[in-house]
Short mmCIF file of C-alpha atoms in Angstrom, two decimals:
data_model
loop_
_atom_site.label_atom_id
_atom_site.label_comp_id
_atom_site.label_asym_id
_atom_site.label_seq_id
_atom_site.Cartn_x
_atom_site.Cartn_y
_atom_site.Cartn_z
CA UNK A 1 -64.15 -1.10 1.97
CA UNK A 2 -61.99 -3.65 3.99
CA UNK A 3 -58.28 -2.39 4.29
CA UNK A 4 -55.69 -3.33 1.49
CA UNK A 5 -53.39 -6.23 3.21
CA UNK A 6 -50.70 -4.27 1.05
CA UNK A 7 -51.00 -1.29 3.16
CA UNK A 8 -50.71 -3.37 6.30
CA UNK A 9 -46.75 -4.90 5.91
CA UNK A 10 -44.99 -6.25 3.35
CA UNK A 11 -45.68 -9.83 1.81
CA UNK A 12 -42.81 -11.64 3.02
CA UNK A 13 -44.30 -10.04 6.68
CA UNK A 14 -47.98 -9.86 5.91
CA UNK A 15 -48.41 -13.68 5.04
CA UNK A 16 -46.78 -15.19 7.91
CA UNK A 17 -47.44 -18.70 9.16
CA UNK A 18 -50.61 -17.82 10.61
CA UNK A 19 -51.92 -15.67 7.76
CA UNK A 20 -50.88 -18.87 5.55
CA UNK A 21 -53.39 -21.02 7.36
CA UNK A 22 -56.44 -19.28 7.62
CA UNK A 23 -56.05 -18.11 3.73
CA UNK A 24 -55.74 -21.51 2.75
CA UNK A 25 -58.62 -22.59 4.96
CA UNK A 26 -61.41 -20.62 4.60
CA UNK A 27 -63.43 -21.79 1.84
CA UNK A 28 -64.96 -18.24 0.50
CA UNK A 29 -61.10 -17.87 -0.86
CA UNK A 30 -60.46 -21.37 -1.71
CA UNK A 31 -63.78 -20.57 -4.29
CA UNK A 32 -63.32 -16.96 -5.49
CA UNK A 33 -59.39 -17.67 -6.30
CA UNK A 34 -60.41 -21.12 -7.59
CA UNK A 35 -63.04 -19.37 -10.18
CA UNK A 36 -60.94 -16.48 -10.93
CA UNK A 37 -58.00 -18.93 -11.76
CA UNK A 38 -60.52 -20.66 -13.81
CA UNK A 39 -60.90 -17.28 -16.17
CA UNK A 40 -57.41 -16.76 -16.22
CA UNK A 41 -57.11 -20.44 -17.95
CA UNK A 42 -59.89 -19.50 -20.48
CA UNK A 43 -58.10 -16.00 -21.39
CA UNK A 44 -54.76 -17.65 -21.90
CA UNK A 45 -55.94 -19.33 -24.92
CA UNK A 46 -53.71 -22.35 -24.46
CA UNK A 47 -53.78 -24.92 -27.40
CA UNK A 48 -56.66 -27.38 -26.60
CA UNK A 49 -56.25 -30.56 -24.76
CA UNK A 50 -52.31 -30.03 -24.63
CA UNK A 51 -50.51 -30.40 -20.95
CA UNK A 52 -48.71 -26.98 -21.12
CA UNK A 53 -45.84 -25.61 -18.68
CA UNK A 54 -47.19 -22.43 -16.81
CA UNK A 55 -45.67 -19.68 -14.25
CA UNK A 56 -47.63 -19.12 -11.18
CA UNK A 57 -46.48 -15.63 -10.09
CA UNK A 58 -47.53 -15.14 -6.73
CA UNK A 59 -48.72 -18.82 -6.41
CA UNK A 60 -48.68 -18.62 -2.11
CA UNK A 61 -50.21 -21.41 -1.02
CA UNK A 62 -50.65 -23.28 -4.56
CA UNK A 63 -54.50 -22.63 -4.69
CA UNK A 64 -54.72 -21.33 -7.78
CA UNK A 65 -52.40 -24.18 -9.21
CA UNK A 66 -54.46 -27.07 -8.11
CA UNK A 67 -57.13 -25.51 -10.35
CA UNK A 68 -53.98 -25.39 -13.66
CA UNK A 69 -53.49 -29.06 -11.80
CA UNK A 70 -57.09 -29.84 -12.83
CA UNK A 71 -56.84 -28.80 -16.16
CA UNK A 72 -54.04 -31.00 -17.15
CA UNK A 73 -51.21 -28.53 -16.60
CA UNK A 74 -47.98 -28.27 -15.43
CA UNK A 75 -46.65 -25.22 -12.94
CA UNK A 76 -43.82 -23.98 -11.19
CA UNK A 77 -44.74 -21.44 -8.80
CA UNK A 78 -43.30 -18.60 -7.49
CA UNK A 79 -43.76 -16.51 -4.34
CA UNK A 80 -41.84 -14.38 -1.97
CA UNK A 81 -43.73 -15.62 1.26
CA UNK A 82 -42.05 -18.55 2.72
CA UNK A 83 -44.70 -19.37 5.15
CA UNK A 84 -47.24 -19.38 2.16
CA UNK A 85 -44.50 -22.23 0.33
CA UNK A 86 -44.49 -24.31 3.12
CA UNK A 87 -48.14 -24.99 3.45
CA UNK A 88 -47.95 -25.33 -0.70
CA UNK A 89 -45.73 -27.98 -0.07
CA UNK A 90 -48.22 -29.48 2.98
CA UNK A 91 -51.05 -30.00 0.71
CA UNK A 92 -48.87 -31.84 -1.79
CA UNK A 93 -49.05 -29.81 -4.91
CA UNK A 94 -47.79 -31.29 -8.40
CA UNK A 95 -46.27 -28.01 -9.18
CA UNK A 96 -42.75 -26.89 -7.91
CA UNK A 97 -41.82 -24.26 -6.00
CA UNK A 98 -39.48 -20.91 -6.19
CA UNK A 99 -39.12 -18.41 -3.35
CA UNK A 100 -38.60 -15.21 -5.13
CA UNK A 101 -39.36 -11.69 -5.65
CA UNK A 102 -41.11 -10.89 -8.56
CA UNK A 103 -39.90 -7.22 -8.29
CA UNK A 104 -36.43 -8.67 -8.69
CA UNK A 105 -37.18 -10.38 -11.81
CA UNK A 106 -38.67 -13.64 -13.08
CA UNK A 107 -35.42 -16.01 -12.65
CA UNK A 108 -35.79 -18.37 -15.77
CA UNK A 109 -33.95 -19.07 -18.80
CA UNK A 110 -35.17 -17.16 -21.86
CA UNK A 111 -38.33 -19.01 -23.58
CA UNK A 112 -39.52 -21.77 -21.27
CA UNK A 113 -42.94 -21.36 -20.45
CA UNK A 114 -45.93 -21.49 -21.98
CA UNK A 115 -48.39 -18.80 -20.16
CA UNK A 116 -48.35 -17.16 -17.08
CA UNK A 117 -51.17 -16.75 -14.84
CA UNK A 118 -51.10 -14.65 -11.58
CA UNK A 119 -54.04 -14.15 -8.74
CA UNK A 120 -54.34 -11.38 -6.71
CA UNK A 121 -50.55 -10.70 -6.37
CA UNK A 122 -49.23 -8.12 -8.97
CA UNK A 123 -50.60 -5.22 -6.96
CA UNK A 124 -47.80 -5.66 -4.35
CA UNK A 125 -45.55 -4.52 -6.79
CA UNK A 126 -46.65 -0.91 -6.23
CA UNK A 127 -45.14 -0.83 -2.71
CA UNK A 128 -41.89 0.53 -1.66
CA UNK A 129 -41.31 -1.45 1.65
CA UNK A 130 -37.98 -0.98 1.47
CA UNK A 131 -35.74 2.23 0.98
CA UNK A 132 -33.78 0.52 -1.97
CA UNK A 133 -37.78 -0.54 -3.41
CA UNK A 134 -38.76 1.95 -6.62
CA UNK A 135 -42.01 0.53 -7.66
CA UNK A 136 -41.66 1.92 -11.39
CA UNK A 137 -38.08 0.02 -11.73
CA UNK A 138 -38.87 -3.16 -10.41
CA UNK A 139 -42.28 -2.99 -12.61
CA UNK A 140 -40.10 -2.77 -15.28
CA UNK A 141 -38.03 -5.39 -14.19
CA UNK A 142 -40.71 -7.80 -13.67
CA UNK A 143 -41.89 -7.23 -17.09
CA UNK A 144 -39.24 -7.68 -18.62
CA UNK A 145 -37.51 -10.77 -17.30
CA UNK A 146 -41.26 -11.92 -17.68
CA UNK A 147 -41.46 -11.41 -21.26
CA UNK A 148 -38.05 -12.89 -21.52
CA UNK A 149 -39.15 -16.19 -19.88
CA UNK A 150 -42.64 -16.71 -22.03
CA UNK A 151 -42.20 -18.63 -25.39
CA UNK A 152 -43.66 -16.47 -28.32
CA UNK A 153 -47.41 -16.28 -28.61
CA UNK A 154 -47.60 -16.71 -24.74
CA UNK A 155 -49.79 -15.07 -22.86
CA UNK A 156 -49.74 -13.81 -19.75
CA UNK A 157 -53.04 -13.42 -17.60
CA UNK A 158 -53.10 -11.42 -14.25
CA UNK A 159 -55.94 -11.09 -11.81
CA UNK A 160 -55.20 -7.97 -9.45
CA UNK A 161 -56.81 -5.43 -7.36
CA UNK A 162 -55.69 -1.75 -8.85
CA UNK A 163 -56.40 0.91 -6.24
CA UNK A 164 -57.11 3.90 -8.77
CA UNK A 165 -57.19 5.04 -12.23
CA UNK A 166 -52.84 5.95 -12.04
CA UNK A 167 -52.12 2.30 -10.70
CA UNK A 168 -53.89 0.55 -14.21
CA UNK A 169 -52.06 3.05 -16.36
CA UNK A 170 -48.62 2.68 -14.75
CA UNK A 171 -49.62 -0.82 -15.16
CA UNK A 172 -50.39 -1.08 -19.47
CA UNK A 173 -47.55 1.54 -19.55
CA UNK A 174 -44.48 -0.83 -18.17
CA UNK A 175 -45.98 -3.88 -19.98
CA UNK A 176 -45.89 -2.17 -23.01
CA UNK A 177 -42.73 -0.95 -22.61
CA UNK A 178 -41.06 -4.31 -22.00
CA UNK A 179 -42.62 -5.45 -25.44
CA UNK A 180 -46.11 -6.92 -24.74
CA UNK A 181 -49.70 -6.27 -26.31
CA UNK A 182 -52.53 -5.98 -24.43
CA UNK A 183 -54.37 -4.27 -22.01
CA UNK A 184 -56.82 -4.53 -19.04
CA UNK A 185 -60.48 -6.74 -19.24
CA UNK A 186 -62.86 -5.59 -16.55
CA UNK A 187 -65.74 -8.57 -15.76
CA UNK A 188 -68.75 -7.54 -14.60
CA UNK A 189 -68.19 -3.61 -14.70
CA UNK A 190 -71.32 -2.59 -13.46
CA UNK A 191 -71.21 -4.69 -10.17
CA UNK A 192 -69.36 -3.64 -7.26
CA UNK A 193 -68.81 -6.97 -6.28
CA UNK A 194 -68.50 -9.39 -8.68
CA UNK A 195 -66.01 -6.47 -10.62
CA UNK A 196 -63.05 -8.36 -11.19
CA UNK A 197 -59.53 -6.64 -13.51
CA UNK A 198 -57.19 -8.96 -15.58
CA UNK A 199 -54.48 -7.71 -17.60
CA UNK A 200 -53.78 -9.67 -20.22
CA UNK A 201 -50.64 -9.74 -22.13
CA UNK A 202 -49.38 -10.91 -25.25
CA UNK A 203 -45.94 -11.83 -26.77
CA UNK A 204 -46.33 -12.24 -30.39
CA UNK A 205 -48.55 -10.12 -32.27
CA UNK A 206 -51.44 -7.96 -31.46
CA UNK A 207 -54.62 -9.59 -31.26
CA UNK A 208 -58.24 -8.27 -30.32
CA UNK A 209 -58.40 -8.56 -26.26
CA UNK A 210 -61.33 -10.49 -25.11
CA UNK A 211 -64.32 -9.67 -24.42
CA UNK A 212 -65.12 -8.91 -20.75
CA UNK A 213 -67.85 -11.10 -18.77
CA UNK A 214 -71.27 -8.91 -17.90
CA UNK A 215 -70.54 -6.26 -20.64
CA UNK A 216 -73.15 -7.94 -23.41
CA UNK A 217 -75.92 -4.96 -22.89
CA UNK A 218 -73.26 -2.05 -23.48
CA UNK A 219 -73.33 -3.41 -27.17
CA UNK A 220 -76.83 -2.68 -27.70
CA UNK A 221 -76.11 1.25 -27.68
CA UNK A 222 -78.33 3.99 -25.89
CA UNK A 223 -81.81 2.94 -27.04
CA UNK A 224 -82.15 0.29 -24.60
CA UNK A 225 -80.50 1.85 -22.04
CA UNK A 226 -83.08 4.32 -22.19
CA UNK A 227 -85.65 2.15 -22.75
CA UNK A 228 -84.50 0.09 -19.44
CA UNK A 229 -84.42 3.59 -17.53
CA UNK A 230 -88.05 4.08 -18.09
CA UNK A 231 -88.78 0.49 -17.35
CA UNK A 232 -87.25 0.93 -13.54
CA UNK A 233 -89.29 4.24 -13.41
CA UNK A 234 -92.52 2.60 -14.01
CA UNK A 235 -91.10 -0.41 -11.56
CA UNK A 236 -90.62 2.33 -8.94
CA UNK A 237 -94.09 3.92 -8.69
CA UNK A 238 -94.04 7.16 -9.84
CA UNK A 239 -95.20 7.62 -13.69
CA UNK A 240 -92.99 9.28 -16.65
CA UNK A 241 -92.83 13.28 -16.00
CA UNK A 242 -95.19 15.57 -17.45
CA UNK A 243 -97.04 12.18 -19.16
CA UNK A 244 -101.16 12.23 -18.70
CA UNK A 245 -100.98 9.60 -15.61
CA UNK A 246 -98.58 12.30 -14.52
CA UNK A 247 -101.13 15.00 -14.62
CA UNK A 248 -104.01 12.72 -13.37
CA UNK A 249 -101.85 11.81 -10.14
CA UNK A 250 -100.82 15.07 -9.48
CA UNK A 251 -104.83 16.38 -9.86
CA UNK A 252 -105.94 13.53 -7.86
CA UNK A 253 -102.88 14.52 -4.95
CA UNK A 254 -104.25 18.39 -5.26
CA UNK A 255 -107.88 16.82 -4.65
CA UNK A 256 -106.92 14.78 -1.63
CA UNK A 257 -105.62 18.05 0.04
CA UNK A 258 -108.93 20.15 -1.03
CA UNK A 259 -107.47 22.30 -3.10
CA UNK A 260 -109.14 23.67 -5.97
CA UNK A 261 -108.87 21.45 -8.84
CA UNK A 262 -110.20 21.78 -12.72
CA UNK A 263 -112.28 18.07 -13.68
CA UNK A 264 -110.99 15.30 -15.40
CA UNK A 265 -112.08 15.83 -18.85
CA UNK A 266 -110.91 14.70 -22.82
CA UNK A 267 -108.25 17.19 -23.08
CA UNK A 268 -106.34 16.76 -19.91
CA UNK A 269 -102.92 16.35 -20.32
CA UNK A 270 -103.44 16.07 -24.28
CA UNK A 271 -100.89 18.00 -26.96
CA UNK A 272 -102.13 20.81 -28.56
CA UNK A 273 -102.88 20.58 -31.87
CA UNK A 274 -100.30 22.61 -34.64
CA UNK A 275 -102.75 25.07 -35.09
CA UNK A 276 -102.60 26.77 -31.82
CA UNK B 1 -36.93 -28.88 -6.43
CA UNK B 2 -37.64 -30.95 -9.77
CA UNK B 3 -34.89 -30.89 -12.13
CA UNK B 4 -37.46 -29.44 -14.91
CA UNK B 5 -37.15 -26.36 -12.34
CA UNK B 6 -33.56 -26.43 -12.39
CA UNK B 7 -33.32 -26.89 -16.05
CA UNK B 8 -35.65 -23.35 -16.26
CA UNK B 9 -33.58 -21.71 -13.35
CA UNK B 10 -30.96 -19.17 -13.88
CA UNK B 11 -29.37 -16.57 -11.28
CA UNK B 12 -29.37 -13.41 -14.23
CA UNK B 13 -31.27 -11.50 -11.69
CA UNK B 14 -28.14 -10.99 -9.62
CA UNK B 15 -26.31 -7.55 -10.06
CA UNK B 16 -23.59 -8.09 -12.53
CA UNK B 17 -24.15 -11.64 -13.79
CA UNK B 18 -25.11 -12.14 -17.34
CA UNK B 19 -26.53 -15.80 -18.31
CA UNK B 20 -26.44 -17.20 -14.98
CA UNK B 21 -26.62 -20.45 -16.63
CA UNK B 22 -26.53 -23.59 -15.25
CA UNK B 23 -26.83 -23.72 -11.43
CA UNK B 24 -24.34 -26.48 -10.02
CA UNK B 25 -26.68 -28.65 -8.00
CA UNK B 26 -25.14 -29.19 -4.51
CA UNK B 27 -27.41 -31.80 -2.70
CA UNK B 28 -27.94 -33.55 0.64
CA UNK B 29 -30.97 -35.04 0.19
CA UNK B 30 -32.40 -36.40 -2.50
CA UNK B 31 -36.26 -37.78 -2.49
CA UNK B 32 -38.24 -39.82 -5.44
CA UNK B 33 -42.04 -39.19 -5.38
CA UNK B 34 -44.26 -40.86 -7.86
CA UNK B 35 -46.33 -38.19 -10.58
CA UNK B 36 -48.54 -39.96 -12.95
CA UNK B 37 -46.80 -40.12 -16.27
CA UNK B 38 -47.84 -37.58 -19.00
CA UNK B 39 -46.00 -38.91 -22.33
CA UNK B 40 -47.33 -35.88 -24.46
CA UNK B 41 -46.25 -33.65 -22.07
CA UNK B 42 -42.93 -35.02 -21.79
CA UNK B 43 -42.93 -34.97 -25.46
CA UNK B 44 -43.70 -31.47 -25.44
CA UNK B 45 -41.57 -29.92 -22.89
CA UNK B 46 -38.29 -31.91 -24.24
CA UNK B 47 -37.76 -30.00 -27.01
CA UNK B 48 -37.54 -26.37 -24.64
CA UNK B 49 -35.30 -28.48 -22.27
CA UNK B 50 -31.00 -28.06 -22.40
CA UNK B 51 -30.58 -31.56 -22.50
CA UNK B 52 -26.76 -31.64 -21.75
CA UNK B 53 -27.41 -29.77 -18.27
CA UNK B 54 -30.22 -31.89 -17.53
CA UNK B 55 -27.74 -35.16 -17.57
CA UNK B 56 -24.98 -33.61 -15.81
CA UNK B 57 -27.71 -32.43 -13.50
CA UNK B 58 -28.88 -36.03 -12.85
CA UNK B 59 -25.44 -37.18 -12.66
CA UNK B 60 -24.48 -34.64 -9.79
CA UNK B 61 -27.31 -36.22 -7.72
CA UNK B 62 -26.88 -39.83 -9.11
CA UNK B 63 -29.84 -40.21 -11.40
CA UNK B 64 -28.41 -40.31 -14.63
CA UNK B 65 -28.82 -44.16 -14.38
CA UNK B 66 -29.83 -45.26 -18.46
CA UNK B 67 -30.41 -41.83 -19.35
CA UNK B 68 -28.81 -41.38 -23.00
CA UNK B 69 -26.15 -38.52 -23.15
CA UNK B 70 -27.34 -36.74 -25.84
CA UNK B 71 -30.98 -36.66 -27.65
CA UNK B 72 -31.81 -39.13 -30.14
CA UNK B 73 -33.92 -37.81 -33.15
CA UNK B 74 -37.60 -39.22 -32.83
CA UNK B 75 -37.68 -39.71 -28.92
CA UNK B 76 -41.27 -38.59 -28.74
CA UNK B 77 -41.92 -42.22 -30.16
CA UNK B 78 -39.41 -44.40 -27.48
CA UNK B 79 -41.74 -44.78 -24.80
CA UNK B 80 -39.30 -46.32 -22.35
CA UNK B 81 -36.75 -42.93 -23.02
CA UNK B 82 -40.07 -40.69 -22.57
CA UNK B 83 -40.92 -43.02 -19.44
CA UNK B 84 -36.58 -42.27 -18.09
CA UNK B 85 -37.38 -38.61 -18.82
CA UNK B 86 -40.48 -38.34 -16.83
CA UNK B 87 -38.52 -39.65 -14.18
CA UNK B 88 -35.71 -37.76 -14.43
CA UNK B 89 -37.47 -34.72 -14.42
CA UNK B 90 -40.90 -34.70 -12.72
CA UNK B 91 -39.89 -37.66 -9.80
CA UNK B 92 -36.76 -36.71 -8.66
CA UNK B 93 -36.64 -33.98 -6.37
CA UNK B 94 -33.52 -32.05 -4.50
CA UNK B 95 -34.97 -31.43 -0.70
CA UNK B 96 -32.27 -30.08 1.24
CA UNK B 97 -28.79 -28.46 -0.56
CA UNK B 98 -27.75 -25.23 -2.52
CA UNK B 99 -27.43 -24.33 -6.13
CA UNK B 100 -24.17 -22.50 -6.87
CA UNK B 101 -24.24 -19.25 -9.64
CA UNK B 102 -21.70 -20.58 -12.17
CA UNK B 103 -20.55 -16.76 -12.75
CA UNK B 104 -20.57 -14.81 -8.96
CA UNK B 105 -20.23 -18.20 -6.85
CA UNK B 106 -23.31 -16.93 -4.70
CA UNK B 107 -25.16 -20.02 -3.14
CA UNK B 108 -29.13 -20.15 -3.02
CA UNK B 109 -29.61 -22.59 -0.02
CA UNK B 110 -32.75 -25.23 -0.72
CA UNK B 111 -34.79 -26.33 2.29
CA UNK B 112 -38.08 -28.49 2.27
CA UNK B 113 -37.74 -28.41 -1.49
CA UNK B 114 -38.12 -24.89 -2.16
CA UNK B 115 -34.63 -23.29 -3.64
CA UNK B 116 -34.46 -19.65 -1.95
CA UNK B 117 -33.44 -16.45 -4.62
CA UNK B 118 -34.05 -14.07 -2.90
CA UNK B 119 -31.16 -11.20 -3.21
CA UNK B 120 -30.30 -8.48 -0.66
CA UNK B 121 -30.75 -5.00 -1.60
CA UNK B 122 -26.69 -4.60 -2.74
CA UNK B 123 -27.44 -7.62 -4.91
CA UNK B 124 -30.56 -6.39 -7.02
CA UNK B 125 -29.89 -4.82 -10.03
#
């Protein structure tokens, strides 16, 4: 697996000017962030065919809001890389622009946004890159300043990257605490590419999360994923264990290699009757 | 930054500061950019808006040209108010100044358009 650009430097450091340029450039990111900015719209559940007022947390170089742009939405972004900014504001983005640090807590008035969507940002927050950084308190902090800032019956959507099992829990554990509902959607959990987490939050009320892309089969139960076993097994070439084409293979093997081998017959590989 | 921003932005992330509420715009250059004009958003964001800071906010950067002091019931349906709003708070944008915290006095210096909050380590909660 490539290496975590968290574990290389801090954002603010990591996403200099350079790093800025050839994020917003190449065009395999422009259309991964693009699509999974596109999900985040459709789990925000935002009123239909109403211009709303979103967050961007983490916005960087505004990709991700020219896709709210082309939904009809309004966004103010904000993002602790000032080299990622200044190209937002070179491609001429509708939204407006904050540098801030999430960890320090979402600067706006109580009540004045609509959703929040993030991409690929909130697992920075798990870094201490300074001495004064605890991860768990400015979690905490984000999350609650966050859910101070989202009208009620906002949602919040974020795309991330967890790097184990502990990092999703501390996660659903500090956005519970600072009031929300939710929990994590996994898309496409079989896939170890096209796998993709959002945690979705919600202000008012608990309601069911939504169902995760490339799950439909799981509903089915364990028949068919039995039956699909023994599909791939025929598929591969070698027959069902201990079935009569089994037998007849394995004969026909023992034959090849002259060794002594009873005849074909009626009865090979046939139950025994109940009276035996 | 867009006055909608400034209308949303607070400095109660700063150690020992409670609402943080309103910034005092200091500004040294002031641009107008056109947006296309969105009346049911307008419409719709209003209502969530303080509209008394959002006047003296246009006033401290000499925008508040026609712009009614206080809300009249029914604006959604004055087009030429909704069209003053969208103006007010989409087109007109603060490129180079500082906001002041109304409580600690800290300034948050704005370059290119982007208002900088980020604290220092003895300023974080």
């Amino acid at each position: 697996m490539a290496r975590r650009p968290e574990h290389q430097a801090p954002p603010e450091i990591f996403y200099n000017e350079e790093e800025a340029r050839k994020y917003t450039q190449n065009s395999r990111i422009i259309e991964i962030q693009g699509q999974m900015t596109e999900r985040c719209i459709e789990l925000l559940l935002l009123p239909e065919d109403s211009p709303c007022l979103l967050l961007d947390i983490g916005c960087g170089s505004g990709l991700s809001g020219t896709v709210l742009e082309e939904n009809g939405h309004m966004w103010i972004g904000m993002d602790i890389s000032r080299a990622m900014l200044d190209v937002a504001v070179e491609r001429e983005t509708e939204g407006d622009l904050v540098l801030a640090d999430m960890g320090e807590g979402v600067p706006f008035r109580a009540g004045c946004f609509d959703g929040a969507v993030s991409v690929s940002a909130i697992q920075w927050l798990f870094n201490a890159d300074k001495k004064s950084h605890n991860p768990i308190k400015r979690l905490n902090k984000f999350f609650t300043t966050l859910f101070a800032a989202l009208s009620r019956s906002a949602r919040a959507v974020f795309q991330f990257y967890p790097e184990n099992e502990t990092q999703l829990e501390l996660l659903t554990a500090q956005a519970m605490k600072a009031g929300f509902y939710g929990g994590v959607v996994i898309d496409y959990p079989n896939s170890a590419k096209a796998k993709k987490f959002f945690l979705v939050l919600m202000t008012g009320g608990s309601a069911p999360l939504p169902q995760a892309l490339g799950t439909e089969e799981t509903d089915n139960g364990l028949q068919v994923k039995y039956a699909k076993r023994e599909a791939t097994r025929g598929a591969r070439g070698k027959p069902l264990k201990n079935s009569r084409t089994w037998i007849m293979e394995k004969k026909e093997r023992r034959r090849k290699q002259g060794k002594d081998t009873k005849p074909d017959t009626k009865y090979t590989g046939r139950k025994r009757s109940g009276r035996f | 930054m867009k006055l909608i921003t400034h209308n949303m932005l607070t400095s109660k992330c700063l150690k020992g500061v409670v609402t943080g509420y309103p910034l005092a715009i200091n500004a040294t250059y002031v641009k107008v950019t056109e947006v296309g004009f969105d009346p049911e958003f307008i419409g719709r964001v209003i209502p969530k808006l303080d509209w008394e800071v959002l006047w003296v906010a246009a006033d401290s950067i000499g925008h508040s040209e026609g712009l009614p002091k206080t809300l009249e019931p029914k604006f959604e349906e004055n087009e030429e108010f909704l069209k003053k709003a969208h103006r007010v708070l989409l087109e007109v944008e603060v490129e180079e100044g500082h906001l002041t915290c109304p409580e600690s006095g800290r300034q948050f210096p704005i370059s290119k358009g982007i208002p900088n909050m980020l604290l220092n380590e003895a300023e974080v909660q």
